[in-house]
Amino acid sequence: MIFGYIDPGTGMTVGSLGAVLLTFLTGIFSVALLFLKRLVNFFKKPGRRIAIAVILAIGAGVTGALVMRRGTTDMDHKVIIIGFDALSPRIMEPLMADGRLKNFSRLKETGSYRHLRTTTPPESPVAWSAFATGQNPGKNGIFDFIARNPKDYQLHLSLSNTEGGVARPVVKGRRFWQYTSRKKIPTVILGCPVTFPPDRIFGKMISGMGVPDILGTEVTFSFYTSGKEDNTETSGGKIFYVKKSPLIVTYLWGPRVARVGGEAENVRVPLKITTAGESVGIEFQKKKLNLRPGEWSPWQDVAFDLGFFRKARGIFKFYLAAVEPELKLYVSPINLDPREPFFPISHPPDYSRRLAGEIGLYHTQGMPFDTWALNEKRLDEAAFLDQARDVLAEREKLLDLELNRFERGVFYFYFEDVDIIQHMFWRYIDPRHPLYEPGAPPEYREIITRWYEKMDEILGRVMTRVGEKDTLIVLSDHGFDTYRRTAHVNSWLREEGFLELKDAAALEGEPLLKSVDWSRTKAYAIGFGSIYINQKGREAQGVVSPGEDKERLKDEIASRLEQWTDKKHKERIVSKVYKQQDVFWGQYAPDAPDLIVGFNAGYGASWQTALGAVPKDLIEDNLRKWSGSHLFDARLVDGVLFTNRPLLKDNPAITDIAPTILRLTGFSDEELKTLNLDGEPLLRQ
């Protein structure tokens, strides 16, 4: 998983109401009041009340009979799928050999184990979409974390799409749970990436990666500091400089609202901070709490007034990093309150609320780990791990609750924990990484191994719920490796003459492709390895003719990229460059990047590249704590696949999982052929 977003702190505008709409709604309200008044008068007569009660009872009985008659599938077994993001064979296999992953080893010995081929590119939203659809990105439309609109070169996240205040699906292919729901097979999908908004299924769903915070971004924290050195530019949050005093008055930052007759602005909730010795007092919306340094608060709830009787409700946590010599107070991204989310995050819609009543409040944000706060030293490693343990505890409660009451059908559960821990702590296990610390605390040197062991414990609990007739599938979407050097692909394109800036003398170009001279640019890069040709008739200001000219240009760029060498370490930066037509097929393939850069392990596209910037340097050391990655050539980062039954294929791919699930739930070969899948079943029914 990679975290990224385009415009931190602004997100989407949640809505506006003009004078015409206000007048219309007022009229509707008046009519409704008149109707209700007459309805009340009608029910005042006892005879009418009895008649209505009889009619309702008969109606309920008929409806129940129809539902029972329609019935459900006669499937009497379970298909349980556990998705562990980023479990890597290079980590797992030595641990299994050492006896440290006993449950994974037992599953391998009694069932099957294989490396699992991932997608090109090996990004979590791309891979999990392929998992769920059984289709390559050319059929499901998910190609990268970042996408662009060729009509205006605007960038946006591919994880979610909210238009006019309504969340809309981004995956264009059908997922396996939509097929099982058609056959009334009980289906439970918990946390799968790229499932916002949730699908209506025959069962339950909690949306995963793609659910925004209350600002409409993927992750935006707030940091209140009296230290001027902390009031620096941030990529992942909003920094509020406050003058230290016994009473500090500031505010919590809420969603943007378009006001009548004015520009959109962020809603604010007053926040008071009192400093007294070694602790601080915090007060907002009639709530009071105290924190000491190094302490997290429990969940807090807040309501932002959007106007016209609407509120956006959220939940968040405070963390007090320091009081002396300067105040440093962190506020986590404000999650949608599961009890009353502004956007639906579950199916049925009230499922998220019922869960909160059963397991307590929980992170609803699709990417709950605040990696940017650790990257930018707003949280230290200990505080970040506290947050990670809280997220895992919530997930385990949910898993145990739902697995204990799951009797038959399809059950999927997602854990992203190992992915995040590897991203942030790989620097402790790679002596060649520029942030490697030889004398680091043993806890950090062992943290990746410890989290693999945590996943092994979870697997052990799941295995106790699997009967003789049941099938268990355990997989990761990709593997993992080190990320030592960061490559600026747009800077390389500029140096090679494929990209030009408006100011030819400028040392660097701004993010979001703002500095690009499109009249002289042949190719540009966005995302984590995607290159697009500035094609005539497709891009707004395209200069390259489609057909032979475009293909010659793609060949030239690919050839030169594969020769790109890191002069510092005398290593090839790129393993292989993939052409669009070689890795994507289907109706959405023309929307795919024209080239995909498959990096060698140790190298990766920079954050500046992802957002369309053009830095002055070509390559530099990766000095972020985000030190591990999977954004390499897909051939270098296989995932893993375990099952409790013999596999029919030695070289399985992630697109094989969906047809396997459908086969296990009773879909025939003839039915599978009609679904336009790219994979094939790995298990017998």
XYZ file of C-alpha atoms in Angstrom:
685
model
C 0.000 0.000 0.000
C 1.203 3.531 -0.815
C -0.317 6.622 0.691
C -0.690 9.663 -1.487
C -3.094 12.442 -2.197
C -3.259 15.526 -4.344
C -4.338 18.458 -2.204
C -3.966 17.795 1.541
C -6.306 19.631 3.836
C -8.874 20.680 1.257
C -10.360 17.501 -0.130
C -13.837 17.761 -1.518
C -16.472 20.377 -0.905
C -19.290 18.546 0.848
C -22.129 20.603 -0.503
C -23.853 23.918 -1.030
C -27.435 25.167 -0.994
C -28.517 28.117 -3.098
C -31.541 30.337 -2.630
C -33.560 28.409 -5.206
C -32.949 25.111 -3.453
C -33.778 26.652 -0.077
C -37.108 27.924 -1.419
C -37.893 24.527 -2.930
C -37.106 22.650 0.277
C -39.158 25.090 2.336
C -42.139 24.404 0.098
C -41.674 20.653 0.371
C -41.430 20.972 4.165
C -44.722 22.877 4.303
C -46.520 20.280 2.191
C -45.114 17.509 4.389
C -46.426 19.201 7.528
C -49.922 19.486 6.020
C -49.848 15.802 5.016
C -48.733 14.718 8.489
C -51.483 16.786 10.118
C -54.171 15.092 8.005
C -52.611 11.681 8.645
C -52.775 12.222 12.408
C -56.431 13.246 12.184
C -57.160 10.090 10.136
C -55.672 7.807 12.787
C -57.606 9.428 15.649
C -60.574 7.116 14.975
C -60.058 3.683 16.690
C -61.675 1.639 13.913
C -59.243 2.968 11.359
C -56.261 2.192 13.609
C -57.360 -1.456 13.941
C -57.887 -1.825 10.189
C -54.477 -0.405 9.391
C -52.859 -2.734 11.954
C -54.510 -5.772 10.329
C -53.384 -4.671 6.841
C -49.794 -4.173 8.025
C -49.737 -7.590 9.708
C -50.992 -9.301 6.552
C -48.475 -7.387 4.451
C -45.608 -8.415 6.704
C -46.707 -12.044 6.543
C -46.929 -12.023 2.759
C -43.529 -10.348 2.435
C -41.960 -12.891 4.774
C -43.489 -15.760 2.841
C -42.178 -14.376 -0.445
C -38.673 -13.993 0.970
C -38.727 -17.528 2.357
C -40.022 -18.832 -0.951
C -37.255 -17.060 -2.800
C -34.830 -18.682 -0.372
C -31.057 -18.822 -0.500
C -28.456 -21.182 -1.903
C -28.129 -24.677 -0.499
C -24.365 -24.162 -0.043
C -23.546 -25.807 3.292
C -19.835 -25.036 3.651
C -17.521 -22.057 4.153
C -15.001 -20.428 1.847
C -12.780 -18.246 4.035
C -10.275 -15.880 2.435
C -7.773 -13.947 4.554
C -5.851 -11.203 2.769
C -2.568 -10.238 4.450
C -1.221 -7.279 2.506
C 2.477 -7.549 1.531
C 3.507 -10.851 3.123
C 6.794 -11.524 1.369
C 8.256 -14.939 0.521
C 11.759 -13.621 1.271
C 10.690 -12.924 4.866
C 8.253 -15.781 5.386
C 10.256 -18.699 4.116
C 13.257 -18.266 6.471
C 10.864 -17.702 9.390
C 8.937 -20.873 8.543
C 12.211 -22.780 8.260
C 13.151 -21.533 11.749
C 9.831 -22.661 13.198
C 8.649 -19.141 13.974
C 5.485 -19.238 11.832
C 3.968 -22.494 13.027
C 0.480 -21.979 11.643
C 1.653 -20.944 8.191
C 3.972 -23.965 8.203
C 1.130 -26.261 9.257
C -1.105 -24.913 6.501
C 1.680 -25.442 3.968
C 2.277 -29.020 5.128
C -1.381 -30.048 5.242
C -2.462 -28.069 2.194
C -0.537 -26.063 -0.391
C 1.892 -23.147 -0.633
C 3.005 -21.214 -3.726
C 4.405 -17.861 -4.700
C 1.580 -15.731 -6.123
C 2.175 -13.618 -9.227
C 1.037 -10.053 -8.689
C -0.092 -7.353 -11.103
C 1.877 -4.884 -13.189
C 2.233 -2.491 -11.486
C 2.371 -4.236 -8.081
C 0.348 -1.590 -6.234
C -2.240 -2.520 -3.620
C -5.322 -0.966 -5.274
C -4.319 -2.505 -8.613
C -3.607 -5.941 -7.162
C -6.639 -6.170 -4.872
C -8.910 -5.010 -7.693
C -7.495 -7.810 -9.847
C -8.036 -10.211 -6.944
C -11.681 -9.222 -6.571
C -12.568 -9.095 -10.270
C -10.394 -11.889 -11.633
C -9.447 -9.424 -14.356
C -6.381 -7.479 -15.427
C -6.470 -3.665 -15.005
C -7.476 -3.240 -18.656
C -10.846 -4.734 -17.750
C -11.394 -3.251 -14.282
C -9.913 0.216 -14.882
C -7.518 0.508 -11.887
C -3.940 1.188 -13.080
C -2.167 3.229 -10.374
C -2.794 5.126 -7.147
C -2.747 8.323 -9.207
C -4.699 8.923 -12.429
C -4.967 11.873 -14.783
C -7.650 13.410 -16.937
C -6.115 13.734 -20.435
C -8.524 16.556 -21.281
C -6.926 18.943 -18.765
C -3.959 17.013 -17.228
C -5.600 17.218 -13.781
C -4.516 14.520 -11.295
C -6.747 12.596 -8.941
C -6.662 9.523 -6.729
C -7.960 6.319 -8.255
C -9.171 4.954 -4.891
C -12.427 6.868 -4.716
C -14.635 9.227 -6.669
C -17.050 11.655 -5.073
C -19.167 13.806 -7.371
C -21.798 16.240 -6.176
C -21.520 14.912 -2.638
C -22.188 11.340 -3.785
C -19.562 8.575 -3.585
C -19.351 6.545 -6.784
C -17.627 3.196 -7.500
C -14.243 3.348 -9.217
C -13.710 -0.325 -10.102
C -15.428 -0.944 -13.416
C -15.396 -4.736 -13.388
C -17.739 -6.868 -11.294
C -16.284 -8.351 -8.124
C -16.784 -11.964 -7.049
C -19.118 -10.931 -4.215
C -21.531 -9.442 -6.732
C -21.760 -12.814 -8.468
C -22.206 -14.760 -5.210
C -24.890 -12.286 -4.125
C -26.855 -12.968 -7.309
C -27.092 -16.604 -6.244
C -28.051 -15.641 -2.674
C -24.827 -17.059 -1.265
C -24.193 -15.462 2.159
C -21.194 -13.183 1.646
C -19.159 -11.176 4.172
C -16.516 -8.726 2.874
C -14.597 -6.850 5.555
C -12.076 -4.166 4.644
C -11.193 -5.122 1.071
C -9.334 -2.254 -0.656
C -11.123 -0.111 -3.242
C -14.626 -0.850 -1.944
C -15.827 2.697 -1.294
C -18.723 3.161 -1.601
C -19.824 -0.299 -0.431
C -21.653 -2.626 -2.794
C -25.111 -3.953 -2.062
C -24.456 -7.612 -1.441
C -26.259 -10.609 -0.009
C -24.552 -10.236 3.331
C -22.326 -7.622 4.961
C -19.590 -5.288 3.814
C -17.314 -2.738 5.469
C -15.470 -0.536 2.986
C -11.666 -0.495 3.054
C -8.900 1.463 1.331
C -10.521 4.438 -0.367
C -12.757 5.598 2.491
C -11.756 9.245 3.044
C -11.334 11.150 6.269
C -13.822 13.890 7.096
C -11.868 16.370 4.950
C -12.278 14.178 1.899
C -8.582 13.249 1.801
C -6.984 9.884 2.440
C -5.058 11.054 5.530
C -4.712 14.596 6.892
C -3.535 15.009 10.465
C -3.324 18.276 12.444
C -0.337 19.346 14.535
C -0.429 22.216 17.019
C 2.974 23.524 18.020
C 4.540 26.521 19.724
C 7.932 25.595 18.300
C 8.672 27.763 15.303
C 11.028 25.127 13.940
C 8.029 22.785 13.685
C 5.981 25.256 11.671
C 7.368 23.893 8.443
C 5.851 22.748 5.189
C 4.073 19.414 5.435
C 2.978 16.853 2.885
C 0.658 14.938 5.159
C -1.184 17.328 7.420
C -1.875 20.840 8.611
C 0.515 22.580 10.991
C -0.958 25.180 13.357
C 1.537 27.498 15.024
C 0.254 28.638 18.428
C 1.841 31.029 20.893
C 2.511 29.187 24.122
C 0.500 30.550 27.040
C -1.619 29.196 29.920
C -4.641 29.320 27.595
C -4.392 28.651 23.874
C -7.462 29.169 21.711
C -7.412 27.552 18.294
C -9.740 25.254 16.329
C -10.278 21.818 14.825
C -10.212 21.864 11.040
C -13.316 20.447 9.364
C -14.682 19.795 5.868
C -15.072 22.497 3.239
C -18.550 23.819 2.663
C -19.729 26.019 -0.177
C -21.726 28.805 1.459
C -24.552 30.672 -0.239
C -23.111 33.643 -2.125
C -19.529 32.931 -1.055
C -16.495 30.764 -1.645
C -16.015 27.348 -0.085
C -14.409 27.412 3.335
C -13.480 24.900 6.002
C -15.796 24.541 8.983
C -14.045 25.163 12.307
C -14.757 23.935 15.822
C -13.239 26.017 18.662
C -10.506 24.207 20.600
C -9.040 25.350 23.930
C -5.717 24.075 25.229
C -4.571 24.868 28.761
C -1.011 24.160 29.850
C -0.384 23.338 33.489
C 2.902 21.765 34.493
C 3.477 18.399 32.864
C 0.011 18.013 31.368
C -2.458 19.871 29.173
C -6.184 20.319 29.385
C -8.226 20.128 26.194
C -11.750 21.441 25.724
C -14.090 21.480 22.716
C -17.839 21.137 22.212
C -18.465 20.759 25.978
C -15.930 17.911 26.213
C -12.929 18.068 28.543
C -9.902 15.821 28.908
C -6.327 15.921 30.203
C -3.216 14.427 28.641
C 0.353 13.897 29.748
C 3.340 13.700 27.361
C 3.470 10.421 25.460
C -0.226 9.743 26.077
C -2.990 9.025 23.546
C -6.563 10.046 24.266
C -9.506 7.687 23.865
C -11.707 8.228 20.818
C -13.247 11.703 20.733
C -16.299 12.648 18.700
C -16.923 15.971 17.005
C -19.747 17.430 14.923
C -19.095 20.004 12.189
C -22.073 22.201 11.307
C -22.554 22.206 7.530
C -25.607 24.406 7.596
C -29.295 23.764 6.942
C -29.675 21.110 9.665
C -26.739 19.032 8.426
C -23.733 17.913 10.417
C -20.626 15.941 9.537
C -19.735 13.754 12.498
C -16.254 12.426 13.048
C -14.063 10.617 15.540
C -10.372 11.169 16.270
C -7.644 10.901 18.896
C -5.243 13.381 20.487
C -1.600 12.555 21.165
C 0.499 14.851 23.348
C 4.061 14.675 22.045
C 5.510 17.331 24.385
C 4.687 20.211 26.720
C 8.210 21.470 27.401
C 10.082 23.292 26.127
C 7.389 23.697 23.447
C 3.858 22.418 23.081
C 3.444 19.670 20.486
C -0.071 18.266 20.161
C -1.058 15.846 17.400
C -4.633 15.300 16.242
C -5.215 12.202 14.155
C -7.075 12.417 10.854
C -10.750 12.814 11.706
C -12.492 9.608 10.663
C -16.108 9.395 9.600
C -18.109 8.430 12.684
C -19.312 4.859 12.023
C -22.473 5.571 14.017
C -23.511 8.303 11.584
C -21.103 8.479 8.622
C -21.506 11.355 6.187
C -21.030 8.853 3.343
C -22.159 5.218 3.505
C -19.258 2.971 4.504
C -21.077 -0.313 5.004
C -23.800 -2.555 3.711
C -26.383 -2.688 5.117
C -26.026 1.063 5.778
C -26.605 0.651 9.527
C -24.026 -2.146 9.810
C -21.209 0.293 10.661
C -23.323 1.698 13.512
C -24.223 -1.736 14.856
C -20.561 -2.733 14.804
C -19.638 0.306 16.880
C -22.154 -0.876 19.462
C -20.610 -4.358 19.524
C -16.852 -3.732 19.345
C -16.632 -0.030 20.235
C -15.547 2.872 18.020
C -13.041 1.975 15.306
C -11.063 3.499 12.458
C -13.250 3.939 9.398
C -10.632 5.713 7.288
C -9.472 3.419 4.513
C -5.801 3.992 5.367
C -5.804 4.190 9.176
C -2.033 4.245 9.767
C -0.630 7.794 9.813
C 2.636 7.132 8.014
C 3.144 10.779 7.064
C 3.069 11.865 10.700
C 5.971 9.463 11.321
C 7.724 10.508 8.108
C 7.590 14.146 9.187
C 8.457 13.452 12.847
C 5.136 14.619 14.261
C 4.883 11.133 15.783
C 7.878 9.106 16.916
C 8.260 5.369 16.399
C 6.800 4.475 19.794
C 3.664 6.583 19.263
C 3.226 5.210 15.740
C 3.445 1.636 17.015
C 0.850 2.441 19.686
C -1.448 3.570 16.890
C -0.671 0.440 14.856
C -1.457 -1.827 17.810
C -4.781 -0.052 18.327
C -5.711 -0.559 14.673
C -4.794 -4.237 14.867
C -6.798 -4.711 18.082
C -9.877 -3.249 16.392
C -9.442 -5.519 13.388
C -9.051 -8.591 15.568
C -12.242 -7.779 17.457
C -14.102 -7.469 14.187
C -12.616 -10.698 12.823
C -13.493 -12.694 15.937
C -17.014 -11.257 16.118
C -17.948 -12.003 12.528
C -16.089 -15.276 12.139
C -17.768 -16.654 15.268
C -21.214 -16.086 13.775
C -20.355 -17.047 10.207
C -21.967 -20.377 9.291
C -21.758 -20.782 5.521
C -20.960 -18.927 2.321
C -17.992 -16.660 1.514
C -16.005 -14.733 4.116
C -13.171 -12.305 3.293
C -11.070 -10.317 5.775
C -8.201 -7.895 5.099
C -5.133 -7.015 7.190
C -2.790 -4.298 5.927
C -0.621 -4.181 9.058
C 2.506 -5.945 7.802
C 2.555 -3.762 4.696
C 2.693 -0.593 6.795
C 5.208 -1.909 9.311
C 7.536 -2.925 6.467
C 7.138 0.452 4.751
C 8.163 2.339 7.884
C 10.690 -0.001 9.584
C 12.621 -1.663 6.736
C 15.489 0.785 7.394
C 16.258 -1.177 10.556
C 17.012 -4.423 8.696
C 18.897 -3.132 5.632
C 22.513 -2.139 6.415
C 22.751 -0.422 3.014
C 19.796 1.867 3.614
C 20.831 5.522 4.180
C 18.750 5.638 7.399
C 20.070 2.363 8.803
C 20.935 2.570 12.520
C 23.449 -0.051 13.676
C 22.666 0.647 17.319
C 18.894 0.811 16.970
C 16.763 -0.642 19.777
C 16.211 -4.397 19.382
C 12.452 -3.798 19.317
C 12.776 -1.899 16.041
C 15.246 -4.328 14.485
C 12.826 -7.179 15.213
C 9.559 -5.353 14.590
C 8.921 -6.756 11.099
C 9.468 -10.321 12.296
C 7.198 -9.701 15.297
C 4.357 -8.553 13.070
C 4.693 -11.600 10.831
C 4.355 -13.630 14.015
C 1.218 -11.650 14.933
C -0.289 -12.595 11.580
C 0.628 -16.216 12.273
C -1.285 -16.063 15.562
C -4.317 -14.651 13.779
C -4.109 -17.414 11.177
C -4.074 -19.985 13.966
C -7.364 -18.647 15.338
C -8.921 -18.660 11.868
C -7.857 -22.256 11.274
C -9.842 -23.402 14.314
C -12.985 -22.181 12.517
C -12.369 -24.243 9.370
C -14.218 -27.556 9.139
C -13.511 -30.578 6.966
C -15.825 -29.400 4.181
C -14.570 -25.817 4.304
C -11.900 -24.114 2.203
C -9.309 -21.683 3.567
C -7.385 -19.388 1.205
C -4.651 -17.125 2.579
C -2.830 -14.722 0.290
C -0.835 -11.548 -0.038
C -1.168 -9.193 -2.971
C 2.578 -8.702 -3.457
C 5.910 -9.061 -1.688
C 8.367 -6.486 -0.343
C 11.948 -5.206 -0.475
C 14.142 -2.255 0.399
C 13.758 1.294 -0.965
C 17.149 3.070 -0.775
C 17.165 5.510 -3.675
C 14.377 7.635 -5.131
C 14.233 8.386 -8.850
C 12.684 11.509 -10.396
C 11.244 10.171 -13.632
C 10.039 13.519 -14.985
C 13.509 14.957 -14.399
C 14.959 12.071 -16.418
C 12.409 12.683 -19.196
C 13.431 16.331 -19.217
C 17.143 15.547 -19.388
C 16.553 13.105 -22.249
C 14.562 15.698 -24.199
C 11.101 14.155 -23.838
C 9.685 16.791 -21.474
C 10.091 20.582 -21.475
C 9.251 23.275 -18.935
C 7.632 26.599 -19.714
C 10.740 28.269 -18.337
C 13.574 26.457 -20.069
C 16.091 27.939 -17.619
C 14.189 26.806 -14.488
C 16.008 24.322 -12.268
C 12.822 22.469 -11.420
C 9.096 22.287 -12.178
C 6.112 22.530 -9.847
C 3.895 19.599 -8.805
C 0.658 18.728 -10.601
C 2.383 19.204 -13.979
C 1.885 22.968 -13.633
C 5.258 23.910 -15.138
C 5.142 21.649 -18.193
C 5.251 23.201 -21.651
C 2.816 20.902 -23.427
C 3.579 22.290 -26.860
C 7.104 20.818 -26.620
C 6.532 17.805 -24.344
C 6.325 14.285 -25.743
C 5.937 12.281 -22.521
C 5.269 12.826 -18.817
C 5.184 10.716 -15.666
C 2.754 10.531 -12.755
C 2.030 7.957 -10.088
C 4.592 5.350 -9.126
C 5.919 4.310 -12.505
C 3.309 5.437 -15.039
C 4.431 7.263 -18.197
C 1.958 8.752 -20.664
C 2.680 9.891 -24.197
C 1.396 13.415 -24.900
C -0.735 12.076 -27.729
C -2.634 14.113 -30.309
C -6.379 13.659 -30.104
C -6.203 12.225 -26.585
C -4.328 14.731 -24.436
C -5.610 18.308 -24.473
C -2.398 19.616 -26.026
C -0.985 16.447 -27.530
C 1.938 16.647 -29.950
C 2.706 12.977 -30.741
C 0.707 11.304 -33.498
C -0.881 7.958 -32.593
C 0.296 4.900 -34.449
C 3.867 4.446 -35.685
C 5.199 7.733 -34.258
C 3.870 6.920 -30.828
C 5.174 3.338 -30.876
C 8.658 4.453 -31.977
C 8.693 6.952 -29.115
C 7.637 4.295 -26.609
C 10.423 2.006 -27.835
C 12.975 4.785 -27.527
C 11.936 5.791 -23.995
C 11.824 2.160 -22.832
C 15.240 1.375 -24.276
C 16.893 4.386 -22.683
C 15.196 3.857 -19.319
C 16.445 0.290 -19.130
C 19.993 1.657 -19.503
C 19.560 4.282 -16.754
C 22.387 3.733 -14.264
C 22.865 5.036 -10.732
C 26.342 6.575 -10.915
C 26.745 6.498 -7.147
C 26.272 2.746 -6.784
C 26.958 1.604 -10.387
C 23.565 -0.170 -10.495
C 20.790 -0.304 -13.057
C 17.790 1.640 -11.789
C 15.170 0.005 -14.005
C 14.626 -3.738 -14.400
C 12.135 -3.605 -17.278
C 9.778 -1.144 -18.955
C 6.400 -2.575 -19.943
C 4.335 -1.320 -22.873
C 0.628 -0.796 -22.435
C -0.349 -3.443 -24.976
C 1.882 -6.083 -23.364
C 0.319 -6.015 -19.882
C -3.202 -4.620 -20.310
C -6.096 -5.819 -22.442
C -9.798 -5.138 -22.368
C -12.139 -2.222 -22.960
C -10.342 0.121 -20.529
C -6.812 -0.653 -21.737
C -6.662 2.559 -23.828
C -6.940 4.507 -20.540
C -3.856 2.780 -19.124
C -0.378 4.308 -18.928
C 1.506 3.930 -22.185
C 4.559 2.646 -20.304
C 5.015 1.113 -16.846
C 8.462 1.447 -15.270
C 9.450 -1.716 -13.404
C 12.197 -0.619 -11.009
C 14.951 -2.768 -9.647
C 14.746 -3.485 -5.915
C 16.203 -0.581 -3.972
C 14.887 2.049 -6.392
C 11.498 3.659 -6.837
C 9.631 6.574 -8.326
C 9.804 9.610 -6.072
C 6.859 11.273 -4.347
C 7.551 14.249 -6.620
C 7.150 12.006 -9.653
C 3.853 10.696 -8.289
C 2.455 14.218 -8.224
C 3.885 15.382 -11.542
C 6.793 17.500 -10.276
C 10.179 17.932 -11.978
C 12.970 18.223 -9.364
C 16.423 19.480 -10.308
C 18.188 16.177 -9.514
C 17.707 12.842 -11.238
C 18.129 10.544 -8.252
C 18.840 10.909 -4.544
C 18.959 8.941 -1.325
C 15.606 8.041 0.174
C 15.776 9.883 3.504
C 12.182 9.266 4.486
C 11.304 6.734 7.137
C 9.129 5.185 4.423
C 12.053 2.876 3.695
C 10.564 -0.331 2.309
C 8.470 -0.770 -0.817
C 6.865 -3.101 -3.323
C 6.753 -0.689 -6.263
C 9.325 -2.575 -8.293
C 9.223 -4.808 -11.338
C 6.351 -7.184 -10.559
C 8.619 -10.157 -11.237
C 10.658 -9.197 -8.140
C 7.829 -9.018 -5.603
C 5.684 -12.152 -5.734
C 3.049 -12.512 -3.073
C 2.213 -15.751 -1.244
C -0.682 -18.185 -1.483
C -1.656 -20.849 1.075
C -4.689 -23.140 0.900
C -5.890 -26.099 2.943
C -6.434 -28.086 -0.258
C -4.235 -29.194 -3.182
C -3.654 -26.525 -5.805
C -4.162 -27.355 -9.471
C -1.544 -24.903 -10.732
C 2.153 -24.415 -9.949
C 2.374 -20.784 -11.044
C -0.809 -19.100 -9.765
C -1.651 -15.438 -10.350
C -3.737 -13.095 -8.247
C -6.378 -13.032 -11.009
C -6.927 -16.762 -10.359
C -8.441 -16.187 -6.915
C -11.854 -14.831 -7.963
C -12.647 -17.721 -10.343
C -11.441 -20.114 -7.639
C -13.916 -18.646 -5.142
C -16.723 -18.818 -7.683
C -15.902 -22.437 -8.533
C -16.013 -23.310 -4.812
C -19.445 -21.704 -4.495
C -20.975 -23.758 -7.287
C -20.315 -21.853 -10.511
C -19.878 -24.229 -13.434
C -17.208 -23.984 -16.129
C -19.868 -22.748 -18.542
C -20.931 -19.989 -16.161
C -17.337 -18.910 -15.536
C -16.721 -18.612 -19.278
C -19.463 -15.996 -19.545
C -17.880 -13.706 -16.913
C -14.919 -12.446 -18.987
C -12.359 -13.430 -16.329
C -8.617 -13.620 -16.951
C -7.840 -16.168 -14.245
C -8.765 -19.812 -13.852
C -9.837 -21.894 -10.842
C -7.001 -23.203 -8.682
C -9.065 -25.685 -6.660
C -11.658 -28.322 -7.390
C -15.190 -27.753 -6.170
